[in-house]
């Protein structure tokens, strides 16, 4: 088997061989699994209970149950127990069996440990394949009577739900099978503004412009269609301007419709969407932004909402019912070219303060330069357009390592409306690893710039955007002696935080619905009561979305990254005093990008900036902290934070010592 490994500082991927029969040490297995969402999902008690109730209700006799995407085997064990097959001394009879299908080999190895600990090793047949590789008569003896699965992402379809169900119904399931879940329904709601939406995403309901409406319904118990579309008339509930459609989904887990699981935002109060209020990170709502200034609507006005889904994605079209010709009429044709960027990146581009800072820095950098050669080292179409507009003589070479041809097509599309000649913008040819003097027509680079932003890196840790530093180092031979580099440096910032919801989502596991899962804790990077407690991995979060968060110290600088020089190892050490009493669960870390050498223009990506993810380093156990003036002797008043950055792999190692 092969494991795909990504180098965040180069963007290159390589396949690492994992031997199927090799007994992989847990220490080497941890990096493969500790940054996944398995632990967060297994800590979701609402999800676990809903599946257990539905499986107990549906699996009432000996039969063949197929679990697709089995993970740790939790659903498989629930099914085996429901058939009365949990006795480790007996194997399943010929009429009762559970097949656990899991394609990810490190997880298969972990699942087998879980099954062994729970005495289920003989009761569940584990197959290390994709479900669409299974064959009746080869891998399994017969078609399955019941399907249990959880192959869902936040948009529902992104993990291949439709093709997986199609193949299962065609090749692996009996006619009219039972399924858990039984049905999934997607919902939507119109929301007011990008800034308002991001500020109130999970908290309030004052920004909504419609009631929730049903979009698509997917039945697990029958073969789904590859494509579908629906057209709805949605009445607005207030005056305003629609900037976005928020969408989520609800699972009906049983056939009768008594057991549900919802990913709805907290402002939804309908009975079908009820939730425990517990924060979790494995599923979120999705946001579809309407391009431009959105659509102006009046209370009571009906909008025509058109939705289309393929096998793996959905798209929306929105237009007014009123035959008018002013700016209220907005019709997005799905066939027109669109540059699909993540919602947070769109929000950043829509932020006036951010744009002003970038434009000001670019203006200063271009001042007095005639026919400068500017290289945009990342995927910033914004900076490419900005330079081309601000300087009528600049030649812009944009690398677009992630966006590639799509980014190039977008730049050609927006050149005329933005008043620049596309002839002055050149995109590095696809597949080329690095610039040479031949690419620049023997001219040295005057400006090397980036946001930095790399398409596809949106879910990564803040310092993985130090790929810009790596790119700058590769380009060193073509840089002029007076080159201006923007950003000029990065500053790693941090603060101690109280974050019980994040910590609890990553806490160590014991029993889940009656099944022992303690064996997975080390491999999944859990925190909490462990035989050999150690800190959890550093994970990316939008901390403002993560339930209760409180700063326990002032913001402090850990280390700096100087982009005027080639990439090199960095270290930092700082003694931090606590300014607030409470339980310290860990540290939030982020990078402030200093755009100019005068340190006058700084873009912060800290917790108070909602468009960026921060890294959160969780401790093995929360520590009671406070300040010396409190008079309490049982509180830690300070901590020594040490960090080191390794440019060979992009890893940031953070250690702390309390005192």
XYZ file of C-alpha atoms in Angstrom:
659
model
C 0.000 0.000 0.000
C 1.051 3.602 -0.563
C 0.489 6.709 1.570
C 0.417 10.104 -0.161
C 2.652 12.544 1.701
C 2.617 16.295 0.986
C 5.584 18.590 1.528
C 3.886 21.890 2.515
C 6.942 23.994 1.663
C 7.231 22.779 -1.916
C 3.709 21.664 -2.746
C 5.168 18.373 -3.992
C 3.590 15.026 -3.135
C 5.308 11.683 -2.853
C 4.053 8.156 -2.300
C 5.407 6.467 0.818
C 5.304 2.656 0.860
C 3.494 1.064 3.803
C 3.950 -2.675 4.021
C 0.653 -4.450 4.733
C 2.167 -7.095 6.981
C 4.721 -4.859 8.600
C 4.176 -4.128 12.287
C 4.455 -0.354 12.092
C 5.573 1.254 15.384
C 2.973 3.630 16.825
C 5.513 6.454 16.865
C 5.803 6.340 13.075
C 2.083 5.786 12.595
C 1.067 8.848 14.623
C 1.824 11.518 11.988
C -0.386 9.634 9.513
C -3.467 9.727 11.742
C -3.019 12.435 14.379
C -3.981 15.285 12.050
C -7.123 13.577 10.720
C -10.695 14.168 11.953
C -11.161 10.610 13.276
C -10.640 11.640 16.908
C -13.026 14.581 16.658
C -15.709 12.341 15.135
C -15.250 9.637 17.763
C -15.662 12.271 20.482
C -18.987 13.371 18.969
C -21.342 11.628 21.415
C -24.457 12.922 19.610
C -23.320 11.283 16.372
C -22.299 8.037 18.079
C -25.593 7.702 19.947
C -27.679 8.429 16.825
C -25.900 5.694 14.864
C -26.154 3.226 17.748
C -29.898 3.805 18.153
C -30.502 3.418 14.419
C -28.371 0.272 14.074
C -30.019 -1.335 17.115
C -33.382 -0.560 15.539
C -32.560 -1.778 12.008
C -30.325 -4.809 12.700
C -32.765 -7.085 14.508
C -31.758 -10.523 13.237
C -28.833 -12.433 11.735
C -28.009 -11.023 8.320
C -25.103 -9.718 6.245
C -24.108 -6.141 7.149
C -21.649 -4.156 4.995
C -19.824 -1.209 6.601
C -18.240 1.062 3.962
C -15.501 3.365 5.245
C -15.335 1.454 8.516
C -12.663 3.561 10.259
C -12.050 2.151 13.743
C -14.848 -0.387 13.212
C -17.319 1.333 15.568
C -20.375 0.878 13.312
C -19.337 -2.687 12.459
C -19.157 -3.583 16.149
C -22.547 -1.981 16.751
C -24.031 -4.127 13.969
C -22.384 -7.325 15.239
C -23.628 -6.640 18.763
C -27.149 -5.929 17.500
C -27.159 -9.406 15.933
C -26.127 -10.893 19.265
C -22.663 -11.726 17.969
C -20.420 -9.994 20.492
C -19.248 -13.191 22.210
C -15.564 -13.534 21.374
C -15.666 -17.294 21.844
C -18.039 -17.852 18.931
C -17.879 -16.827 15.335
C -20.758 -15.534 13.246
C -23.033 -18.180 11.820
C -23.554 -18.517 8.099
C -26.585 -16.214 8.140
C -24.999 -13.479 10.226
C -21.839 -11.617 9.263
C -20.364 -8.117 9.196
C -17.959 -7.004 6.473
C -15.889 -3.916 7.339
C -14.495 -2.244 4.217
C -11.702 0.311 4.780
C -9.234 1.419 2.099
C -6.782 3.347 4.326
C -4.182 0.851 5.536
C -3.008 2.717 8.689
C -6.648 2.841 9.814
C -7.120 -0.850 8.985
C -4.208 -1.688 11.281
C -5.772 0.420 14.028
C -9.225 -1.107 13.468
C -7.881 -4.619 13.943
C -6.461 -3.582 17.317
C -9.840 -2.142 18.337
C -11.672 -5.306 17.259
C -9.195 -7.477 19.171
C -9.518 -5.441 22.381
C -13.309 -5.694 22.175
C -13.336 -9.402 21.406
C -14.683 -8.837 17.908
C -11.752 -10.169 15.925
C -13.652 -13.251 14.758
C -16.988 -11.547 14.299
C -16.079 -8.962 11.684
C -14.338 -9.558 8.385
C -11.985 -6.666 7.599
C -11.186 -5.947 3.948
C -8.486 -3.429 3.047
C -9.972 -2.219 -0.249
C -12.122 0.490 -1.686
C -15.755 -0.603 -1.766
C -15.840 -0.277 -5.564
C -13.075 -2.900 -5.704
C -15.116 -5.516 -3.830
C -16.543 -8.477 -5.721
C -19.223 -10.895 -4.573
C -17.817 -14.416 -4.725
C -14.259 -13.150 -4.363
C -14.108 -10.746 -1.410
C -17.532 -11.437 0.099
C -19.676 -14.536 -0.154
C -22.988 -12.838 -0.813
C -24.693 -9.517 -1.268
C -25.319 -7.579 1.942
C -28.787 -7.111 3.442
C -27.891 -3.927 5.342
C -25.502 -1.077 4.580
C -24.051 1.120 7.327
C -21.788 3.995 6.334
C -20.599 7.501 7.023
C -18.870 8.690 3.861
C -19.897 12.333 4.152
C -18.214 15.713 4.027
C -19.546 19.156 4.960
C -21.149 19.546 1.523
C -22.354 15.903 1.753
C -21.147 14.664 -1.652
C -17.418 15.461 -1.658
C -16.210 12.074 -0.387
C -17.868 10.213 -3.250
C -21.212 9.354 -1.638
C -23.105 9.020 -4.936
C -20.682 6.757 -6.887
C -20.131 4.675 -3.745
C -23.868 4.105 -3.304
C -24.320 3.424 -7.023
C -21.696 0.686 -7.018
C -22.998 -0.768 -3.765
C -26.551 -1.040 -5.098
C -25.350 -2.434 -8.426
C -22.879 -5.009 -7.096
C -22.884 -5.406 -3.315
C -26.407 -5.050 -1.867
C -29.589 -7.074 -2.129
C -32.648 -5.538 -3.739
C -34.408 -3.094 -1.386
C -31.733 -3.228 1.334
C -31.942 -1.615 4.753
C -29.499 1.262 5.241
C -28.147 3.394 8.077
C -28.471 6.270 7.329
C -31.789 5.958 5.512
C -31.811 9.415 3.913
C -29.864 12.689 3.761
C -31.436 16.076 3.057
C -29.573 19.284 2.225
C -30.937 22.669 3.306
C -30.121 26.271 2.504
C -30.755 29.786 3.728
C -30.064 33.254 2.289
C -27.751 35.442 4.359
C -26.990 39.106 4.352
C -23.334 40.031 4.019
C -19.959 38.367 3.816
C -18.614 40.267 6.820
C -21.804 39.819 8.789
C -22.034 36.145 7.876
C -18.526 35.342 9.029
C -19.045 37.318 12.224
C -22.267 35.545 13.192
C -21.923 32.162 11.494
C -22.721 30.000 14.489
C -24.108 32.487 16.982
C -27.015 34.696 15.978
C -29.956 34.842 13.598
C -30.150 38.566 12.854
C -28.540 38.248 9.421
C -30.864 35.783 7.738
C -32.928 36.881 4.711
C -35.052 33.753 4.306
C -36.386 30.802 6.208
C -34.474 27.518 5.759
C -35.463 25.663 2.600
C -34.953 22.099 1.435
C -32.656 21.689 -1.596
C -31.896 18.012 -2.311
C -32.855 14.659 -0.837
C -30.667 11.576 -1.210
C -32.029 8.142 -0.314
C -29.381 5.650 0.758
C -31.778 2.711 0.362
C -31.984 3.094 -3.417
C -29.549 3.812 -6.223
C -28.981 7.598 -6.534
C -28.767 9.525 -9.789
C -25.428 10.993 -10.829
C -26.946 14.374 -11.570
C -29.947 16.244 -10.268
C -31.431 19.706 -10.278
C -34.237 21.570 -8.603
C -35.814 25.008 -8.926
C -37.429 26.716 -5.945
C -39.242 29.987 -5.321
C -37.913 31.396 -2.042
C -39.633 34.325 -0.324
C -37.364 36.849 1.402
C -38.078 37.576 5.067
C -36.511 41.056 5.168
C -35.073 43.879 3.089
C -31.385 43.531 2.320
C -28.781 42.299 -0.072
C -28.197 38.568 -0.449
C -24.480 37.857 -0.510
C -24.415 34.170 0.280
C -26.324 30.934 0.612
C -25.505 28.889 3.710
C -26.116 25.155 3.333
C -26.075 22.144 5.656
C -27.478 18.633 5.813
C -29.607 16.441 8.029
C -29.359 12.662 8.279
C -32.481 10.584 8.870
C -30.879 7.456 10.244
C -33.918 5.180 10.555
C -36.685 4.313 8.120
C -39.502 5.664 10.327
C -37.926 9.099 10.745
C -37.376 9.207 14.516
C -33.552 9.428 14.676
C -31.741 12.423 13.152
C -28.318 14.034 13.015
C -27.952 17.631 11.843
C -25.050 19.900 10.842
C -27.294 22.997 10.925
C -25.925 26.282 12.331
C -26.900 27.114 15.883
C -29.495 29.697 14.873
C -31.721 26.963 13.388
C -34.358 25.994 15.947
C -36.651 23.648 13.998
C -37.266 20.327 15.840
C -35.667 18.277 13.059
C -32.467 20.301 13.460
C -32.147 19.994 17.219
C -28.626 19.346 18.442
C -26.833 19.061 21.741
C -25.043 22.355 21.271
C -21.666 20.618 21.546
C -19.001 22.097 19.344
C -17.375 19.782 16.797
C -15.063 20.387 13.878
C -15.541 17.432 11.549
C -18.558 18.899 9.740
C -19.464 22.531 9.171
C -21.942 24.533 7.189
C -20.964 25.431 3.628
C -21.163 28.911 2.128
C -21.795 29.742 -1.526
C -20.966 33.389 -2.240
C -22.815 35.338 -4.909
C -20.221 37.127 -7.087
C -20.093 40.904 -7.229
C -22.228 42.990 -4.897
C -24.852 40.331 -4.374
C -28.549 40.817 -5.032
C -30.735 43.519 -3.519
C -34.152 42.234 -2.379
C -37.274 43.525 -0.631
C -39.226 41.805 2.122
C -41.724 39.390 0.631
C -40.020 39.291 -2.761
C -39.642 35.850 -4.296
C -36.299 34.735 -5.657
C -35.797 31.901 -8.113
C -33.244 29.489 -6.704
C -31.803 26.845 -9.020
C -29.610 24.059 -7.638
C -27.583 21.497 -9.561
C -25.576 18.562 -8.264
C -23.058 16.268 -9.937
C -21.614 13.094 -8.436
C -19.320 15.045 -6.113
C -20.428 18.695 -5.886
C -23.316 21.162 -5.928
C -23.755 24.574 -7.545
C -26.413 27.236 -7.241
C -27.981 29.942 -9.406
C -30.041 32.802 -8.029
C -32.186 35.397 -9.816
C -35.048 37.732 -9.095
C -38.594 36.929 -10.167
C -39.248 40.594 -10.956
C -38.482 41.535 -14.603
C -36.172 44.472 -13.895
C -32.980 45.648 -15.502
C -31.154 47.438 -12.674
C -28.424 45.986 -10.478
C -30.942 43.887 -8.542
C -31.088 41.489 -11.469
C -28.254 39.042 -10.985
C -28.129 35.875 -13.026
C -25.171 33.605 -12.580
C -24.919 31.189 -15.451
C -23.241 28.007 -14.251
C -21.759 27.571 -17.735
C -19.866 30.889 -17.525
C -16.274 30.795 -16.351
C -15.825 31.059 -12.597
C -12.711 30.965 -10.449
C -13.783 28.811 -7.516
C -11.927 30.024 -4.430
C -12.608 29.018 -0.809
C -15.141 31.206 1.043
C -12.518 32.626 3.401
C -10.298 33.709 0.505
C -13.263 35.436 -1.138
C -13.985 37.164 2.165
C -10.361 38.321 2.411
C -10.533 39.804 -1.083
C -13.753 41.521 -0.056
C -12.198 43.103 3.041
C -11.491 46.792 2.434
C -8.829 47.082 5.150
C -6.869 44.139 3.746
C -7.064 45.473 0.189
C -5.960 48.937 1.294
C -2.911 47.516 3.068
C -1.916 45.447 0.025
C -2.411 48.306 -2.428
C -0.498 50.735 -0.223
C 2.439 48.331 0.090
C 2.468 47.729 -3.678
C 2.312 51.456 -4.427
C 5.304 52.090 -2.185
C 7.243 49.195 -3.737
C 6.592 50.390 -7.305
C 7.347 54.042 -6.632
C 10.066 55.383 -8.935
C 10.529 52.102 -10.806
C 10.435 52.102 -14.598
C 9.604 48.874 -16.436
C 10.055 46.718 -13.336
C 9.947 42.940 -13.562
C 7.602 41.645 -10.895
C 7.208 37.980 -9.956
C 4.082 36.898 -8.091
C 5.371 33.762 -6.373
C 2.069 32.353 -5.126
C -1.560 31.991 -6.294
C -2.510 35.626 -5.749
C -4.577 36.747 -8.718
C -5.288 39.856 -6.636
C -1.636 40.963 -6.524
C -1.174 40.145 -10.206
C -4.055 42.478 -11.087
C -2.877 45.057 -8.549
C 0.622 45.378 -10.032
C -0.654 45.427 -13.602
C -3.053 48.255 -12.733
C -0.702 50.341 -10.601
C 2.210 50.250 -13.057
C 1.577 50.729 -16.778
C 5.146 49.660 -17.564
C 5.579 46.640 -15.282
C 5.998 43.155 -16.685
C 4.320 40.664 -14.344
C 5.319 37.031 -14.209
C 2.778 35.093 -12.150
C 3.682 31.558 -11.057
C 0.170 30.428 -9.961
C 1.469 27.030 -8.743
C -1.971 25.826 -7.649
C -4.441 27.723 -9.816
C -2.472 27.203 -13.026
C -4.572 27.416 -16.197
C -7.712 28.394 -14.290
C -5.910 31.366 -12.785
C -4.536 32.334 -16.187
C -8.001 32.149 -17.737
C -9.383 34.316 -14.941
C -6.709 36.975 -15.500
C -7.513 37.061 -19.210
C -11.207 37.436 -18.388
C -10.760 40.384 -16.000
C -7.980 42.249 -17.829
C -10.198 44.706 -19.731
C -12.571 45.517 -16.825
C -9.498 46.202 -14.655
C -7.829 48.398 -17.294
C -4.603 46.515 -17.877
C -3.136 44.771 -20.877
C -2.897 41.003 -20.565
C 0.187 41.234 -22.787
C 2.096 42.507 -19.748
C 1.113 39.461 -17.677
C 2.829 36.130 -18.228
C 2.006 32.830 -16.526
C 4.822 30.368 -15.872
C 4.376 27.352 -18.090
C 2.808 24.357 -16.391
C 5.226 21.827 -14.966
C 8.199 24.180 -14.786
C 9.822 23.895 -11.363
C 11.789 27.124 -11.150
C 12.521 30.359 -12.976
C 15.756 30.894 -14.854
C 17.215 33.952 -16.540
C 15.921 32.549 -19.821
C 12.367 32.917 -18.475
C 13.007 36.567 -17.577
C 14.760 37.417 -20.876
C 18.036 37.859 -18.943
C 16.513 40.539 -16.707
C 16.800 40.349 -12.925
C 13.638 40.412 -10.817
C 12.879 43.786 -9.210
C 9.879 42.771 -7.097
C 9.075 39.375 -5.609
C 5.662 39.375 -3.987
C 2.966 37.143 -2.479
C 0.044 37.413 -0.072
C 1.191 34.640 0.648
C -1.568 32.285 -0.501
C -1.367 28.816 -2.068
C -4.511 27.309 -3.552
C -5.283 23.980 -1.888
C -3.403 24.885 1.314
C -6.476 26.422 2.929
C -6.790 23.737 5.596
C -3.127 23.816 6.561
C -1.245 25.393 9.446
C -0.283 29.101 9.227
C 3.472 28.486 8.934
C 2.940 26.179 5.980
C 2.488 29.384 3.974
C 6.224 29.809 4.601
C 6.350 28.053 1.263
C 6.787 31.647 0.072
C 10.173 31.685 1.837
C 11.112 28.416 0.150
C 10.103 29.811 -3.257
C 12.060 32.987 -2.564
C 15.146 30.880 -1.843
C 14.797 28.927 -5.095
C 14.520 32.211 -6.988
C 17.632 33.721 -5.384
C 19.756 33.446 -8.586
C 17.343 35.624 -10.582
C 16.783 38.333 -7.938
C 18.419 41.734 -8.369
C 20.580 43.181 -5.600
C 17.943 45.850 -4.937
C 15.007 43.462 -5.090
C 11.990 44.314 -2.972
C 10.436 41.281 -1.330
C 6.861 41.438 -0.065
C 6.115 40.310 2.557
C 9.454 41.338 3.980
C 9.248 39.024 6.985
C 6.915 36.852 9.022
C 6.500 37.024 12.786
C 5.304 33.945 14.649
C 2.900 35.163 17.338
C 1.146 33.238 20.091
C -0.972 33.495 23.199
C -2.068 31.086 25.909
C -5.742 30.175 25.633
C -8.648 28.627 27.494
C -10.367 26.450 24.849
C -12.385 23.649 26.486
C -14.398 22.787 23.372
C -11.347 22.209 21.185
C -9.607 20.246 23.929
C -12.643 18.051 24.584
C -12.952 17.280 20.871
C -9.407 15.914 20.970
C -9.518 14.261 24.379
C -8.572 10.642 24.949
C -11.194 7.986 24.315
C -12.324 5.211 26.621
C -15.719 3.607 25.967
C -17.795 4.683 22.962
C -21.337 3.317 23.165
C -19.934 0.383 25.131
C -16.852 -0.309 22.975
C -13.324 0.237 24.287
C -11.363 2.671 22.104
C -8.442 3.460 24.420
C -6.081 1.623 22.071
C -6.462 4.360 19.412
C -5.494 7.318 21.613
C -1.777 7.392 20.925
C -2.102 6.923 17.167
C -4.819 9.580 16.872
C -2.851 12.134 18.901
C -5.283 12.342 21.818
C -4.888 14.504 24.912
C -5.938 13.611 28.437
C -5.514 10.695 30.796
C -3.020 8.473 29.027
C -0.375 6.085 30.382
C 2.365 8.265 28.884
C 0.704 11.693 28.540
C 2.061 14.009 25.901
C 0.859 17.109 24.143
C -1.433 16.806 21.184
C -0.378 17.737 17.647
C -0.626 21.307 16.403
C -3.850 21.555 14.379
C -5.399 24.319 12.248
C -8.634 25.928 13.474
C -10.693 29.049 12.916
C -10.510 29.647 16.662
C -13.382 32.148 16.642
C -15.658 29.296 15.550
C -14.444 26.854 18.197
C -16.896 27.396 21.010
C -15.647 29.102 24.158
C -12.253 30.790 23.763
C -10.455 33.099 26.187
C -6.956 34.603 26.120
C -4.949 33.937 29.284
C -1.833 35.904 28.323
C -0.827 38.858 26.238
C 0.132 38.150 22.635
C 3.864 37.413 22.435
C 6.436 36.976 19.668
C 8.018 33.545 19.394
C 10.385 34.011 16.437
C 10.832 35.879 13.160
C 11.363 34.682 9.585
C 13.510 37.009 7.467
C 12.537 36.719 3.804
C 15.344 38.995 2.665
C 17.626 35.985 3.139
C 17.320 32.363 1.934
C 15.325 29.981 4.111
C 17.114 28.691 7.205
C 16.365 27.018 10.562
C 14.861 29.318 13.207
C 14.566 29.137 16.974
C 12.767 31.189 19.553
C 12.397 31.277 23.345
C 10.182 33.514 25.474
C 9.012 33.635 29.101
C 5.282 34.309 29.162
C 3.376 35.732 32.133
C -0.305 34.856 32.513
C -2.639 37.837 32.692
C -5.914 36.022 33.431
C -6.747 33.147 35.781
C -8.232 29.979 34.354
C -7.448 26.610 32.811
C -4.831 26.763 30.084
C -5.609 24.166 27.411
C -2.868 25.211 25.015
C -1.555 27.958 22.759
C -2.881 29.647 19.645
C -0.145 30.394 17.094
C -0.251 32.440 13.905
C 1.884 34.565 11.618
C 1.814 38.323 11.180
C 3.036 39.210 7.686
C 5.153 42.383 7.654
C 4.806 43.712 4.115
C 7.583 46.319 4.042
C 11.094 46.763 5.429
C 9.941 49.760 7.506
C 7.546 47.515 9.479
C 4.767 50.015 8.776
C 2.239 47.715 7.065
C 1.362 44.479 8.828
C -1.281 41.870 7.971
C -2.206 39.896 11.081
C -3.789 36.424 10.893
C -4.492 36.168 14.625
C -7.618 34.935 16.473
C -9.364 38.311 16.145
C -9.075 38.036 12.339
C -11.845 35.710 11.231
C -10.641 34.881 7.724
C -7.531 32.927 8.725
C -6.910 29.705 10.567
C -4.589 29.642 13.553
C -2.529 26.725 14.764
C -3.624 25.368 18.146
C -1.110 23.438 20.222
C -3.030 21.467 22.855
C -1.488 20.284 26.086
C -1.777 16.771 27.457
C -3.740 18.090 30.432
C -5.120 21.575 31.192
C -3.085 23.566 33.702
C -4.550 25.992 36.275
C -2.860 29.355 35.710
C -3.044 32.886 37.069
C -0.916 35.897 37.907
C 1.279 36.361 40.962
C -0.792 39.232 42.360
C -3.753 36.879 42.809
C -2.159 35.538 45.977
C -2.915 31.916 45.095
C 0.004 29.532 45.387
C -1.633 26.686 43.470
C -1.573 28.525 40.121
C 1.209 28.595 37.537
C 2.069 32.237 36.922
C 4.250 31.849 33.824
C 5.516 29.454 31.198
C 8.647 29.192 29.091
C 7.748 28.684 25.434
C 10.411 27.381 23.061
C 9.964 26.785 19.345
C 12.074 25.682 16.399
C 11.346 25.679 12.667
C 12.862 23.025 10.396
C 12.959 24.179 6.741
C 13.689 20.666 5.502
C 10.129 19.525 6.242
C 8.250 22.670 7.265
C 7.685 21.376 10.805
C 7.322 23.754 13.738
C 8.131 22.191 17.110
C 6.666 23.972 20.153
C 7.551 23.080 23.765
C 6.525 24.706 27.052
C 7.513 24.530 30.720
C 5.203 25.913 33.428
C 6.394 27.639 36.567
